[in-house]
Coordinates of C-alpha atoms in Angstrom, one line a residue:
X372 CA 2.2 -10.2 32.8
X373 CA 2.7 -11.2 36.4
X374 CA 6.4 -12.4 35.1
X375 CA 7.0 -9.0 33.9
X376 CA 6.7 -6.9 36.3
X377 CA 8.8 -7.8 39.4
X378 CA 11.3 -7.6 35.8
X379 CA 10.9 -3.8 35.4
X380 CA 11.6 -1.7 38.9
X381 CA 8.7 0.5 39.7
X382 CA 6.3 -0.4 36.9
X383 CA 2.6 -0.9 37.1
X384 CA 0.1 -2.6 35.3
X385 CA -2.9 -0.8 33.4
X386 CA -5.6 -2.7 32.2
X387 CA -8.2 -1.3 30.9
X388 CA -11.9 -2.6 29.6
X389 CA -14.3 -0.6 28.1
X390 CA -17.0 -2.4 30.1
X391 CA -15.4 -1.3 33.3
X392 CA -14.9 -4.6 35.1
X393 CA -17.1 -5.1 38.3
X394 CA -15.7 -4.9 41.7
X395 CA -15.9 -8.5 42.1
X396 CA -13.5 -9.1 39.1
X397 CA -11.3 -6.4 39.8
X398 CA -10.6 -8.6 43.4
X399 CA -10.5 -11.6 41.3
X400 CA -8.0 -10.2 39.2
X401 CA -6.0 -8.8 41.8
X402 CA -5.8 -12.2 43.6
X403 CA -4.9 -13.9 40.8
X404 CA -2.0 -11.1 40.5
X405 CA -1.3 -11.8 44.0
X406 CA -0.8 -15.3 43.9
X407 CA 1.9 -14.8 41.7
X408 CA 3.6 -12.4 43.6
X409 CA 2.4 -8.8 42.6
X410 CA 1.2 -6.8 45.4
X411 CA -1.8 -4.8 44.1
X412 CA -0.7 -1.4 44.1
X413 CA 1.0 -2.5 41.0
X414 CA -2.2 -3.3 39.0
X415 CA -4.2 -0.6 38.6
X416 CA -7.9 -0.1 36.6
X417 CA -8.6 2.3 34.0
X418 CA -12.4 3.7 33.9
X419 CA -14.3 3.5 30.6
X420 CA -13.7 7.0 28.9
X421 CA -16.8 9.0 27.8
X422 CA -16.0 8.9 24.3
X423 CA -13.0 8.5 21.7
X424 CA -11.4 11.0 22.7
X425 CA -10.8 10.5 25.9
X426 CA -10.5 6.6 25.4
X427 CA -7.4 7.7 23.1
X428 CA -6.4 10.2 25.8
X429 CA -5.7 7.8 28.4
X430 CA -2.6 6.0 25.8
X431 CA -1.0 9.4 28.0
X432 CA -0.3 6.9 30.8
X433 CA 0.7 3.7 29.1
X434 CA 4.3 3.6 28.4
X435 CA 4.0 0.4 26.7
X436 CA 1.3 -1.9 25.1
X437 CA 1.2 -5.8 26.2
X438 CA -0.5 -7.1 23.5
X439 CA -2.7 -10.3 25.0
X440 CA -2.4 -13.8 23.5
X441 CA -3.3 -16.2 22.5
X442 CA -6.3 -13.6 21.1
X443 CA -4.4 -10.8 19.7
X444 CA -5.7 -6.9 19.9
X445 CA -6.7 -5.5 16.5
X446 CA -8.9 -1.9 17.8
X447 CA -6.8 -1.8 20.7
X448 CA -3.1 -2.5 19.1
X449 CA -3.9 0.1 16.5
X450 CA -5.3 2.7 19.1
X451 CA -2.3 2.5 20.8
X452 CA 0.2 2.5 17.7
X453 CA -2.0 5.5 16.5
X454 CA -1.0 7.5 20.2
X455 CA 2.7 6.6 19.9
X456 CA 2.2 3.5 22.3
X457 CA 4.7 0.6 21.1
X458 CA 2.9 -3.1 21.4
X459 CA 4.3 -5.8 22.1
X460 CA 2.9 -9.1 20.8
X461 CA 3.7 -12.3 21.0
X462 CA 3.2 -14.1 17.5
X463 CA 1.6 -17.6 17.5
X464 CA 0.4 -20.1 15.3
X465 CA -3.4 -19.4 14.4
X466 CA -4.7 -16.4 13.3
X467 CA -6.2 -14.8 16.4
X468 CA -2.5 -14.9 17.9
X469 CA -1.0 -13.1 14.6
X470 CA -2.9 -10.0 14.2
X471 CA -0.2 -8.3 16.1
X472 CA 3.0 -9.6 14.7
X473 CA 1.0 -8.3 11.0
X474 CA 0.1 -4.8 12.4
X475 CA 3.6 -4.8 13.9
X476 CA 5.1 -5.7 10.8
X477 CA 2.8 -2.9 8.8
X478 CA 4.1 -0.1 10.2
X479 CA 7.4 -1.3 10.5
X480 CA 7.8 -2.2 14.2
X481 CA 8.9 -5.7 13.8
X482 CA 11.3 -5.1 17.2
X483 CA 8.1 -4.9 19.1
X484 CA 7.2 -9.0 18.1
X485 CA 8.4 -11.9 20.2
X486 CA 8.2 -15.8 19.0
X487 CA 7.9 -17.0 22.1
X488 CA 6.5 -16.1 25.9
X489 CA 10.2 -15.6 27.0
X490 CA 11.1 -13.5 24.2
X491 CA 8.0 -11.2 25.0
X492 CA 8.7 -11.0 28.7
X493 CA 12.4 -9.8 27.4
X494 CA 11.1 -7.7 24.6
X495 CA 8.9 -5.4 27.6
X496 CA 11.8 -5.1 29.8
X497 CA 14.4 -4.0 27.4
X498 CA 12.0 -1.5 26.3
X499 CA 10.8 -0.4 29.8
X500 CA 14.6 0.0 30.4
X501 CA 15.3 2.9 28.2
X502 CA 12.5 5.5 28.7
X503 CA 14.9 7.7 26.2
X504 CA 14.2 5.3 23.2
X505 CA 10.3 5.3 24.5
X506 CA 9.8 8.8 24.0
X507 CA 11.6 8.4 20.7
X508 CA 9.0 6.0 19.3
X509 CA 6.4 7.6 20.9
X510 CA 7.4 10.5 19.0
X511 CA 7.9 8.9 15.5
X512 CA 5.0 6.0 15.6
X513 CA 2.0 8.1 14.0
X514 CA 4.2 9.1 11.1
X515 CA 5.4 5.6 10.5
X516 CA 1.6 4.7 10.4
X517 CA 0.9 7.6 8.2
X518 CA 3.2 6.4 5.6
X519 CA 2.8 2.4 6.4
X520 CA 0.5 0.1 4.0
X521 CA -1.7 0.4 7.6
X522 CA -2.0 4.4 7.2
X523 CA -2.8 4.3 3.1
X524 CA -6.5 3.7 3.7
X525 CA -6.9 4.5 -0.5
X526 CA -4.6 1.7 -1.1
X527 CA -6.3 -0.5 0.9
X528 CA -9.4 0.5 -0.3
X529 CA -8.1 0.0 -4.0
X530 CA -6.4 -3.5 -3.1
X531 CA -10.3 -5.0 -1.3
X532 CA -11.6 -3.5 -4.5
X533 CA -9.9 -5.1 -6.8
X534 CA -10.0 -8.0 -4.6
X535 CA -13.8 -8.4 -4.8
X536 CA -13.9 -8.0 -8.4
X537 CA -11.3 -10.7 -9.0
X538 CA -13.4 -13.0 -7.1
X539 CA -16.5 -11.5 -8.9
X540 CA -15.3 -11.9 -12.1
X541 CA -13.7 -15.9 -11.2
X542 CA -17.4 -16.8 -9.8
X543 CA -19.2 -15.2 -13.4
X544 CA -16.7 -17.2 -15.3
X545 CA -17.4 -20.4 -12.8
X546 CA -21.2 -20.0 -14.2
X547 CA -22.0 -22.3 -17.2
X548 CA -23.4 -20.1 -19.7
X549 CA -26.5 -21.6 -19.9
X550 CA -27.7 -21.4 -16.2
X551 CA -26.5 -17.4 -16.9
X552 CA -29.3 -16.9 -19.4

């Protein structure tokens, strides 16, 4: 993240924690910023919100979501998809590293995934470059989630259903018929 933003003219970083980092990790934070360039008006802290609301509120002042690796979001990618937020994500080779690129790929964002760190540094920038094409995702996100495979909570539900009786009925048949009696 410290690449990125001596990238994009102006920009600041928002990180926010719903634990609401102590003071002493905010400085830690900001020196390791620091060493790598980024003077610390550019990082700034988010307070823990009150409740969901106002956690979802604060998406108001994030143009775009970096999506952290190698442990992708999941909550947090899909909070911010949900308030019109577009995620970046870098997809990597285990499974805590793909969550993104598979939420992404729901809802039909796939521009939003890099394969590698360069790719995501590039992916941010281009999109912090045209604030016209922001407010256009930001405006048609929550219906592409509506009408994604993420947004069709019956199908899911119907799909983990069937799911768990396929492996219910494959562990009954597994049982020799005498140990069932």
């Amino acid at each position: 993240w410290a690449e990125l933003l001596p990238r994009v003219e102006g920009a600041e970083l928002v990180l926010k924690d719903p634990e609401a980092p102590s003071e002493t990790v905010r400085r830690h934070l900001l020196a390791g910023f620091a060493s790598h360039g980024v003077a610390p008006e550019r990082v700034r802290f988010l307070e823990r919100a009150p409740d969901l609301a106002g956690h979802l509120a604060q998406y108001a002042e994030v143009d775009i979501a970096l999506d952290p690796f190698p442990y992708n979001g999941t909550t947090t990618t899909c909070d911010a998809l949900w308030m019109g937020v577009p995620v970046v994500t870098l997809a990597v080779a285990a499974h805590p590293g793909r969550v993104g690129a598979s939420l992404l790929t729901s809802v039909g964002f796939p521009a939003g995934i890099a394969a590698t760190p360069e790719d995501y540094l590039l992916t941010a920038a281009q999109l912090a470059a045209h604030p016209t094409m922001l407010l256009a995702i930001r405006n048609l996100l929550r219906a592409e989630i509506l009408t994604s495979p993420l947004g069709d909570a019956r199908g899911l539900a119907a799909a983990f259903e069937t799911a768990v009786l396929d492996l219910a009925h494959e562990h009954a048949a597994a049982i020799p018929a005498e140990a069932a009696a």
